[in-house]
């Protein structure tokens, strides 16, 4: 007897039940309205509006699509997921691609303004206790591109040289795991050239008082630590915890530092600190230290640490090393949200990808207090959220647009605890 193969409609079934409940909460509560209200995009539309298509791109990011090509195979068949996001069906990938390509610089600015509106309503930073310090991480990353892409230049990519790329400079609030601003720049330029204009853009969005700036620690690697950048940050009233840019100056200072000046780490870790033989004067009190540690080949590596913090020197070094969390989050955005794989020829379209990826990153970060607090998933980053948690299969049932029943695959290892998390999310938005 031959095997019967036929097509069957799956009206209620979906591979993304948690993502569907998330979309139901976001769209019914109006959470995303600030994001689209700032947009004034006049394009021809037939079955899908421009705003709906941009939301579809956002869903594609949160569903783990490596590129827009996967929308047709991963999202278009998902009618239950589309209904959860208040859509009859998701737009076809070519329509999404043309929409991104049609965006102008003004549209990107409007999308950034919408992202700011979303942040100002829901960011955990809004409730920060300003009696305590806030660490703001500044970190660049590289995005490989084709040779002919707009803004693509030969530059340095980690582990690779002379690759065509664009760079992105990003400001992140440590502790809250939120991306406050990301800006792209050509691959043949250095990050320190774009630090000041990016910081001006950030301050144009976040109007911190002088007292609040005194509680914000600007933390970055050596690429941003030029004298001009550090002077500007100090003039604005921020605290500084940065490595200095000049390697030659560091080596010259090392030669002038006697061995007796090096202070060993009291914990036994093979690292040493010494005061620099010359104090930098950049407009405000600034302490400067030489750092020394052993690399994998047991050779000494040196750097200069610039700081305005009052902590013991090794404590400050430990705080500086915490910026590894920012690098981890960038890697998570690349591996989990596929930031590095979504390439567009147009620089504006690429910036739209970057802004929408920031939005997806923040929405996932906010799921922790809204949905995952106290669960085994509380520490999950973007990659595990996208690929392990939001894609649990099951069914979604609706009556007159209202979600009435959610069924998760019982055999999924996370299904039982996810059931409680979804109740928490629905209760957070008063939709349970």
CSV table of C-alpha atoms in Angstrom, one decimal:
chain,number,residue,atom,x,y,z
A,1,UNK,CA,0.0,0.0,0.0
A,2,UNK,CA,1.5,3.4,-1.0
A,3,UNK,CA,2.0,6.2,1.4
A,4,UNK,CA,-0.6,8.9,1.1
A,5,UNK,CA,0.8,12.4,0.8
A,6,UNK,CA,-1.6,15.4,0.8
A,7,UNK,CA,-1.9,19.0,1.9
A,8,UNK,CA,-3.8,19.9,5.0
A,9,UNK,CA,-4.6,23.3,6.4
A,10,UNK,CA,-3.1,24.0,9.9
A,11,UNK,CA,-5.2,27.0,11.0
A,12,UNK,CA,-4.2,27.0,14.6
A,13,UNK,CA,-0.8,25.4,14.6
A,14,UNK,CA,2.4,27.3,14.8
A,15,UNK,CA,6.1,26.7,15.4
A,16,UNK,CA,6.3,29.9,17.4
A,17,UNK,CA,3.8,29.7,20.2
A,18,UNK,CA,5.6,32.0,22.7
A,19,UNK,CA,6.5,34.5,20.0
A,20,UNK,CA,2.8,34.5,19.1
A,21,UNK,CA,1.8,35.3,22.7
A,22,UNK,CA,4.5,38.0,22.8
A,23,UNK,CA,3.1,39.5,19.6
A,24,UNK,CA,-0.5,39.3,20.9
A,25,UNK,CA,0.5,41.3,24.1
A,26,UNK,CA,2.6,43.8,22.2
A,27,UNK,CA,0.0,44.6,19.5
A,28,UNK,CA,-3.2,44.5,21.7
A,29,UNK,CA,-1.6,46.7,24.4
A,30,UNK,CA,-0.4,49.3,21.9
A,31,UNK,CA,3.2,48.8,23.1
A,32,UNK,CA,4.6,49.3,19.5
A,33,UNK,CA,2.6,52.4,18.7
A,34,UNK,CA,5.4,54.9,19.7
A,35,UNK,CA,7.6,53.1,17.2
A,36,UNK,CA,5.4,53.7,14.2
A,37,UNK,CA,3.8,57.0,15.3
A,38,UNK,CA,7.0,58.9,14.4
A,39,UNK,CA,7.1,57.5,10.9
A,40,UNK,CA,5.8,59.5,7.9
A,41,UNK,CA,6.5,57.2,5.0
A,42,UNK,CA,4.5,57.7,1.8
A,43,UNK,CA,4.8,54.6,-0.4
A,44,UNK,CA,2.4,52.7,-2.5
A,45,UNK,CA,0.8,49.9,-0.6
A,46,UNK,CA,-1.7,47.3,-1.6
A,47,UNK,CA,-2.2,44.3,0.7
A,48,UNK,CA,0.2,45.5,3.4
A,49,UNK,CA,1.0,49.0,4.7
A,50,UNK,CA,4.5,50.2,5.2
A,51,UNK,CA,4.2,50.0,9.0
A,52,UNK,CA,2.9,46.4,8.8
A,53,UNK,CA,5.8,45.4,6.6
A,54,UNK,CA,8.4,47.0,9.0
A,55,UNK,CA,6.7,45.1,11.8
A,56,UNK,CA,7.0,41.9,9.7
A,57,UNK,CA,10.7,42.6,9.5
A,58,UNK,CA,10.9,42.9,13.3
A,59,UNK,CA,9.0,39.6,13.7
A,60,UNK,CA,11.5,38.0,11.2
A,61,UNK,CA,14.4,39.1,13.4
A,62,UNK,CA,12.8,37.7,16.5
A,63,UNK,CA,11.9,34.5,14.7
A,64,UNK,CA,15.6,34.0,13.8
A,65,UNK,CA,15.4,34.4,10.0
A,66,UNK,CA,18.9,34.7,8.7
A,67,UNK,CA,17.8,36.9,5.9
A,68,UNK,CA,14.6,38.2,4.3
A,69,UNK,CA,14.7,35.1,2.0
A,70,UNK,CA,13.7,33.0,4.9
A,71,UNK,CA,10.5,34.9,5.5
A,72,UNK,CA,8.7,33.0,2.8
A,73,UNK,CA,9.6,29.6,4.3
A,74,UNK,CA,9.5,30.4,8.0
A,75,UNK,CA,6.9,33.1,8.5
A,76,UNK,CA,4.5,33.1,5.5
A,77,UNK,CA,3.0,29.7,6.3
A,78,UNK,CA,2.5,30.9,9.9
A,79,UNK,CA,-1.2,32.1,9.8
A,80,UNK,CA,-1.7,31.6,13.5
A,81,UNK,CA,1.5,33.6,14.3
A,82,UNK,CA,0.4,36.3,11.9
A,83,UNK,CA,-3.0,36.6,13.6
A,84,UNK,CA,-1.3,36.9,17.0
A,85,UNK,CA,0.6,39.9,15.6
A,86,UNK,CA,-2.7,41.3,14.2
A,87,UNK,CA,-1.9,40.3,10.6
A,88,UNK,CA,-3.9,38.2,8.2
A,89,UNK,CA,-0.6,36.9,6.8
A,90,UNK,CA,3.0,38.1,6.7
A,91,UNK,CA,4.2,40.0,3.6
A,92,UNK,CA,6.2,38.3,0.9
A,93,UNK,CA,10.0,38.7,1.3
A,94,UNK,CA,10.4,40.7,-1.9
A,95,UNK,CA,7.9,43.3,-0.7
A,96,UNK,CA,9.8,43.6,2.6
A,97,UNK,CA,13.1,44.0,0.8
A,98,UNK,CA,11.7,46.8,-1.5
A,99,UNK,CA,10.3,48.6,1.5
A,100,UNK,CA,13.7,48.7,3.2
A,101,UNK,CA,15.4,49.8,-0.1
A,102,UNK,CA,13.0,52.7,-0.4
A,103,UNK,CA,13.8,54.2,3.0
A,104,UNK,CA,15.5,57.6,2.9
A,105,UNK,CA,17.7,59.2,5.5
A,106,UNK,CA,14.7,61.1,6.9
A,107,UNK,CA,12.9,57.8,7.3
A,108,UNK,CA,15.8,56.4,9.2
A,109,UNK,CA,15.8,59.4,11.5
A,110,UNK,CA,12.1,58.9,12.0
A,111,UNK,CA,12.6,55.2,12.8
A,112,UNK,CA,15.3,56.2,15.4
A,113,UNK,CA,12.8,58.7,16.9
A,114,UNK,CA,10.2,56.0,17.2
A,115,UNK,CA,12.8,53.7,18.8
A,116,UNK,CA,13.5,56.5,21.3
A,117,UNK,CA,9.8,56.9,22.0
A,118,UNK,CA,9.6,53.2,22.7
A,119,UNK,CA,12.7,53.4,25.0
A,120,UNK,CA,11.4,56.4,26.9
A,121,UNK,CA,8.2,54.5,27.7
A,122,UNK,CA,9.5,51.1,28.6
A,123,UNK,CA,13.3,51.3,29.2
A,124,UNK,CA,14.4,50.0,32.6
A,125,UNK,CA,16.7,53.0,32.5
A,126,UNK,CA,13.7,55.2,33.3
A,127,UNK,CA,13.6,53.8,36.8
A,128,UNK,CA,17.3,53.9,37.5
A,129,UNK,CA,18.3,55.0,41.0
A,130,UNK,CA,20.6,57.9,40.3
A,131,UNK,CA,22.2,57.6,43.7
A,132,UNK,CA,24.0,54.6,42.2
A,133,UNK,CA,26.3,54.6,39.2
A,134,UNK,CA,25.2,53.6,35.7
A,135,UNK,CA,27.8,52.1,33.3
A,136,UNK,CA,27.4,53.0,29.6
A,137,UNK,CA,29.4,50.7,27.4
A,138,UNK,CA,30.7,52.0,24.0
A,139,UNK,CA,31.8,49.3,21.6
A,140,UNK,CA,32.4,49.1,17.9
A,141,UNK,CA,31.7,46.1,15.7
A,142,UNK,CA,32.2,45.2,12.1
A,143,UNK,CA,29.7,44.1,9.4
A,144,UNK,CA,31.2,42.4,6.3
A,145,UNK,CA,29.7,43.7,3.0
A,146,UNK,CA,30.1,43.3,-0.7
A,147,UNK,CA,32.6,45.4,-2.5
A,148,UNK,CA,30.0,47.5,-4.2
A,149,UNK,CA,27.7,48.1,-1.2
A,150,UNK,CA,27.1,51.8,-0.4
A,151,UNK,CA,29.5,52.9,2.4
A,152,UNK,CA,31.6,49.7,2.0
A,153,UNK,CA,35.3,50.2,2.4
A,154,UNK,CA,38.3,48.0,2.9
A,155,UNK,CA,39.0,47.9,6.6
A,156,UNK,CA,40.0,45.9,9.6
A,157,UNK,CA,37.7,43.1,10.9
A,158,UNK,CA,38.6,41.1,13.9
A,159,UNK,CA,41.0,38.4,12.8
A,160,UNK,CA,40.9,39.6,9.2
A,161,UNK,CA,42.4,42.5,7.3
A,162,UNK,CA,41.5,44.3,4.1
A,163,UNK,CA,37.9,43.1,4.1
A,164,UNK,CA,35.1,45.2,2.7
A,165,UNK,CA,32.9,46.2,5.6
A,166,UNK,CA,30.9,48.7,7.5
A,167,UNK,CA,31.4,49.4,11.2
A,168,UNK,CA,28.8,50.1,13.8
A,169,UNK,CA,29.4,52.0,17.0
A,170,UNK,CA,27.0,51.1,19.8
A,171,UNK,CA,26.0,52.6,23.2
A,172,UNK,CA,24.7,50.0,25.7
A,173,UNK,CA,23.5,50.4,29.3
A,174,UNK,CA,25.2,47.7,31.3
A,175,UNK,CA,23.0,45.9,33.8
A,176,UNK,CA,19.9,46.6,31.8
A,177,UNK,CA,21.1,44.9,28.6
A,178,UNK,CA,19.6,47.7,26.5
A,179,UNK,CA,20.9,49.2,23.2
A,180,UNK,CA,20.5,52.9,23.4
A,181,UNK,CA,22.0,53.8,20.0
A,182,UNK,CA,23.8,52.2,17.1
A,183,UNK,CA,25.3,54.1,14.2
A,184,UNK,CA,27.0,52.8,11.1
A,185,UNK,CA,30.2,54.3,9.5
A,186,UNK,CA,32.5,53.3,6.6
A,187,UNK,CA,34.9,50.4,7.1
A,188,UNK,CA,38.0,52.4,6.4
A,189,UNK,CA,37.5,54.8,9.3
A,190,UNK,CA,38.3,54.5,12.9
A,191,UNK,CA,35.8,54.4,15.7
A,192,UNK,CA,37.3,57.3,17.6
A,193,UNK,CA,36.3,59.6,14.6
A,194,UNK,CA,32.7,58.8,15.1
A,195,UNK,CA,32.6,58.6,18.9
A,196,UNK,CA,31.9,62.3,19.4
A,197,UNK,CA,29.1,62.7,16.8
A,198,UNK,CA,27.5,59.5,18.1
A,199,UNK,CA,27.6,60.7,21.7
A,200,UNK,CA,26.1,64.1,20.5
A,201,UNK,CA,23.3,62.1,18.9
A,202,UNK,CA,22.8,60.1,22.1
A,203,UNK,CA,22.7,63.3,24.2
A,204,UNK,CA,20.2,64.7,21.8
A,205,UNK,CA,17.9,61.8,22.7
A,206,UNK,CA,18.6,61.4,26.4
A,207,UNK,CA,18.6,64.7,28.2
A,208,UNK,CA,20.6,63.7,31.3
A,209,UNK,CA,21.1,66.5,33.9
A,210,UNK,CA,24.6,67.4,35.1
A,211,UNK,CA,24.0,65.5,38.3
A,212,UNK,CA,22.9,62.4,36.4
A,213,UNK,CA,26.0,62.5,34.1
A,214,UNK,CA,28.2,62.5,37.2
A,215,UNK,CA,26.7,59.1,38.0
A,216,UNK,CA,27.3,57.7,34.5
A,217,UNK,CA,30.5,55.8,33.8
A,218,UNK,CA,31.6,55.9,30.2
A,219,UNK,CA,33.4,52.6,29.6
A,220,UNK,CA,35.2,51.7,26.4
A,221,UNK,CA,38.2,50.0,24.9
A,222,UNK,CA,41.3,51.9,23.6
A,223,UNK,CA,39.8,52.6,20.1
A,224,UNK,CA,37.6,55.4,21.6
A,225,UNK,CA,40.2,56.6,24.2
A,226,UNK,CA,41.9,59.5,22.3
A,227,UNK,CA,42.8,62.6,24.3
A,228,UNK,CA,40.1,64.6,22.4
A,229,UNK,CA,37.4,62.1,23.1
A,230,UNK,CA,38.3,61.8,26.8
A,231,UNK,CA,38.5,65.5,27.2
A,232,UNK,CA,35.0,65.8,25.6
A,233,UNK,CA,33.5,63.2,27.9
A,234,UNK,CA,35.1,64.9,30.9
A,235,UNK,CA,33.8,68.3,29.8
A,236,UNK,CA,30.3,66.9,29.6
A,237,UNK,CA,30.6,65.7,33.2
A,238,UNK,CA,30.7,62.0,32.8
A,239,UNK,CA,32.9,59.6,34.7
A,240,UNK,CA,35.5,57.8,32.7
A,241,UNK,CA,36.8,54.3,32.7
A,242,UNK,CA,38.6,53.8,29.4
A,243,UNK,CA,41.8,52.5,27.9
A,244,UNK,CA,44.0,55.1,26.2
A,245,UNK,CA,44.3,55.0,22.4
A,246,UNK,CA,48.1,55.6,22.0
A,247,UNK,CA,50.1,52.4,22.1
A,248,UNK,CA,53.4,54.2,21.5
A,249,UNK,CA,52.8,56.5,24.5
A,250,UNK,CA,52.1,53.4,26.6
A,251,UNK,CA,55.3,51.7,25.5
A,252,UNK,CA,57.3,54.9,26.2
A,253,UNK,CA,55.8,55.1,29.7
A,254,UNK,CA,56.6,51.4,30.4
A,255,UNK,CA,60.3,52.1,29.6
A,256,UNK,CA,60.3,54.9,32.2
A,257,UNK,CA,58.6,52.8,34.9
A,258,UNK,CA,61.0,50.9,37.3
A,259,UNK,CA,60.1,47.4,38.2
A,260,UNK,CA,59.6,48.3,41.8
A,261,UNK,CA,56.7,50.6,40.8
A,262,UNK,CA,54.6,47.6,39.6
A,263,UNK,CA,52.0,46.5,42.2
A,264,UNK,CA,51.0,42.9,42.0
A,265,UNK,CA,47.3,41.8,42.2
A,266,UNK,CA,46.8,40.7,45.8
A,267,UNK,CA,44.5,37.9,44.7
A,268,UNK,CA,47.4,36.1,43.0
A,269,UNK,CA,46.3,36.7,39.5
A,270,UNK,CA,49.2,37.4,37.2
A,271,UNK,CA,48.6,41.0,36.5
A,272,UNK,CA,50.3,44.3,37.7
A,273,UNK,CA,49.5,48.0,37.9
A,274,UNK,CA,51.8,51.0,38.1
A,275,UNK,CA,51.1,54.7,38.1
A,276,UNK,CA,52.1,56.4,34.9
A,277,UNK,CA,55.3,58.5,35.0
A,278,UNK,CA,53.3,61.4,33.5
A,279,UNK,CA,49.9,62.6,34.6
A,280,UNK,CA,47.5,63.6,31.7
A,281,UNK,CA,45.7,66.9,32.1
A,282,UNK,CA,42.5,66.8,30.1
A,283,UNK,CA,40.4,69.5,31.8
A,284,UNK,CA,39.4,67.5,34.9
A,285,UNK,CA,41.0,65.2,37.5
A,286,UNK,CA,42.0,62.0,35.8
A,287,UNK,CA,44.0,59.1,37.2
A,288,UNK,CA,46.2,57.2,34.8
A,289,UNK,CA,47.7,53.7,35.4
A,290,UNK,CA,49.8,51.3,33.4
A,291,UNK,CA,48.3,47.8,33.2
A,292,UNK,CA,50.4,44.7,32.6
A,293,UNK,CA,49.4,41.1,32.2
A,294,UNK,CA,50.5,37.9,30.5
A,295,UNK,CA,49.0,36.7,27.3
A,296,UNK,CA,48.6,33.1,26.1
A,297,UNK,CA,52.2,33.0,25.1
A,298,UNK,CA,53.3,34.2,28.5
A,299,UNK,CA,54.5,37.5,27.2
A,300,UNK,CA,53.7,40.8,28.8
A,301,UNK,CA,50.9,42.9,27.4
A,302,UNK,CA,50.6,46.6,28.3
A,303,UNK,CA,47.8,49.2,28.3
A,304,UNK,CA,47.0,52.5,29.9
A,305,UNK,CA,43.8,52.9,32.0
A,306,UNK,CA,42.2,56.3,32.3
A,307,UNK,CA,39.8,56.7,35.2
A,308,UNK,CA,38.0,59.2,37.4
A,309,UNK,CA,36.6,56.6,39.8
A,310,UNK,CA,37.5,56.6,43.5
A,311,UNK,CA,37.8,52.8,43.8
A,312,UNK,CA,40.9,50.8,44.5
A,313,UNK,CA,42.9,50.3,41.4
A,314,UNK,CA,42.4,46.6,41.0
A,315,UNK,CA,38.7,47.0,41.7
A,316,UNK,CA,38.6,49.5,38.8
A,317,UNK,CA,40.4,47.0,36.6
A,318,UNK,CA,37.8,44.4,37.5
A,319,UNK,CA,35.0,46.9,36.7
A,320,UNK,CA,36.7,47.6,33.3
A,321,UNK,CA,36.9,43.9,32.5
A,322,UNK,CA,33.1,43.8,32.9
A,323,UNK,CA,32.9,45.4,29.5
A,324,UNK,CA,33.3,41.9,28.2
A,325,UNK,CA,29.6,41.6,28.8
A,326,UNK,CA,29.0,44.2,26.0
A,327,UNK,CA,31.1,42.2,23.6
A,328,UNK,CA,29.1,39.1,24.5
A,329,UNK,CA,25.9,41.0,23.8
A,330,UNK,CA,27.2,42.0,20.4
A,331,UNK,CA,28.2,38.4,19.6
A,332,UNK,CA,24.7,37.4,20.7
A,333,UNK,CA,23.1,39.9,18.4
A,334,UNK,CA,25.2,38.5,15.6
A,335,UNK,CA,24.6,34.8,16.4
A,336,UNK,CA,21.1,35.1,17.7
A,337,UNK,CA,19.6,38.1,15.8
A,338,UNK,CA,21.8,37.5,12.8
A,339,UNK,CA,22.9,41.2,12.6
A,340,UNK,CA,26.0,40.3,10.6
A,341,UNK,CA,24.2,38.2,8.0
A,342,UNK,CA,21.5,40.7,7.0
A,343,UNK,CA,23.2,42.7,4.3
A,344,UNK,CA,21.7,45.4,2.1
A,345,UNK,CA,23.3,47.3,-0.8
A,346,UNK,CA,21.8,50.6,0.4
A,347,UNK,CA,23.3,52.1,3.4
A,348,UNK,CA,19.9,53.4,4.6
A,349,UNK,CA,18.4,49.9,4.3
A,350,UNK,CA,21.4,48.6,6.3
A,351,UNK,CA,20.8,51.2,9.0
A,352,UNK,CA,17.1,50.2,9.1
A,353,UNK,CA,18.3,46.6,9.8
A,354,UNK,CA,20.5,47.9,12.5
A,355,UNK,CA,17.8,50.0,14.2
A,356,UNK,CA,15.2,47.2,14.0
A,357,UNK,CA,17.8,44.8,15.4
A,358,UNK,CA,18.3,47.2,18.4
A,359,UNK,CA,14.5,47.3,18.8
A,360,UNK,CA,14.3,43.5,18.8
A,361,UNK,CA,17.2,43.3,21.2
A,362,UNK,CA,15.5,45.6,23.7
A,363,UNK,CA,12.1,43.9,23.4
A,364,UNK,CA,13.8,40.6,24.2
A,365,UNK,CA,15.6,42.2,27.2
A,366,UNK,CA,12.3,43.5,28.5
A,367,UNK,CA,10.8,40.0,28.4
A,368,UNK,CA,13.0,39.2,31.5
A,369,UNK,CA,11.0,41.4,34.0
A,370,UNK,CA,7.7,41.0,32.1
A,371,UNK,CA,7.8,37.3,31.6
A,372,UNK,CA,10.9,35.4,32.7
A,373,UNK,CA,11.6,36.8,36.2
A,374,UNK,CA,12.1,34.0,38.6
A,375,UNK,CA,12.1,31.2,36.0
A,376,UNK,CA,15.0,29.0,34.7
A,377,UNK,CA,15.1,31.2,31.6
A,378,UNK,CA,15.8,34.5,33.4
A,379,UNK,CA,19.5,34.6,32.3
A,380,UNK,CA,18.8,33.6,28.7
A,381,UNK,CA,20.4,36.0,26.2
A,382,UNK,CA,19.0,36.9,22.7
A,383,UNK,CA,20.4,33.7,21.1
A,384,UNK,CA,18.8,31.3,23.5
A,385,UNK,CA,15.5,33.3,23.6
A,386,UNK,CA,15.2,33.2,19.8
A,387,UNK,CA,16.3,29.6,19.2
A,388,UNK,CA,15.3,27.8,22.3
A,389,UNK,CA,12.4,29.6,23.9
A,390,UNK,CA,10.3,31.6,21.4
A,391,UNK,CA,10.0,28.7,18.9
A,392,UNK,CA,8.1,26.1,21.0
A,393,UNK,CA,5.5,24.5,18.7
A,394,UNK,CA,1.9,24.3,19.5
A,395,UNK,CA,-1.5,25.9,18.8
A,396,UNK,CA,-3.1,29.3,19.2
A,397,UNK,CA,-6.9,29.7,19.3
A,398,UNK,CA,-8.7,33.0,18.7
A,399,UNK,CA,-12.3,34.1,18.9
A,400,UNK,CA,-13.2,37.5,17.5
A,401,UNK,CA,-9.5,38.4,17.5
A,402,UNK,CA,-9.1,37.5,21.2
A,403,UNK,CA,-6.7,34.8,22.2
A,404,UNK,CA,-8.7,32.1,24.1
A,405,UNK,CA,-6.4,29.1,24.3
A,406,UNK,CA,-2.7,28.4,24.0
A,407,UNK,CA,-1.4,24.8,23.6
A,408,UNK,CA,2.3,23.9,23.9
A,409,UNK,CA,3.8,20.7,22.8
A,410,UNK,CA,3.8,18.6,26.0
A,411,UNK,CA,7.0,16.8,25.0
A,412,UNK,CA,9.1,20.0,24.7
A,413,UNK,CA,11.5,20.2,27.7
A,414,UNK,CA,10.6,23.8,28.3
A,415,UNK,CA,6.8,23.6,27.8
A,416,UNK,CA,5.8,23.2,31.5
A,417,UNK,CA,7.7,26.2,32.8
A,418,UNK,CA,7.0,28.2,29.7
A,419,UNK,CA,3.3,27.8,30.5
A,420,UNK,CA,3.8,29.8,33.7
A,421,UNK,CA,5.9,32.4,31.9
A,422,UNK,CA,3.2,33.0,29.4
A,423,UNK,CA,0.7,33.5,32.2
A,424,UNK,CA,3.1,36.1,33.7
A,425,UNK,CA,3.3,37.9,30.4
A,426,UNK,CA,-0.4,38.0,29.8
A,427,UNK,CA,-0.9,39.2,33.4
A,428,UNK,CA,1.7,42.0,32.9
A,429,UNK,CA,-0.3,43.4,30.0
A,430,UNK,CA,-3.6,42.6,31.8
A,431,UNK,CA,-4.7,40.3,29.0
A,432,UNK,CA,-4.9,37.0,31.0
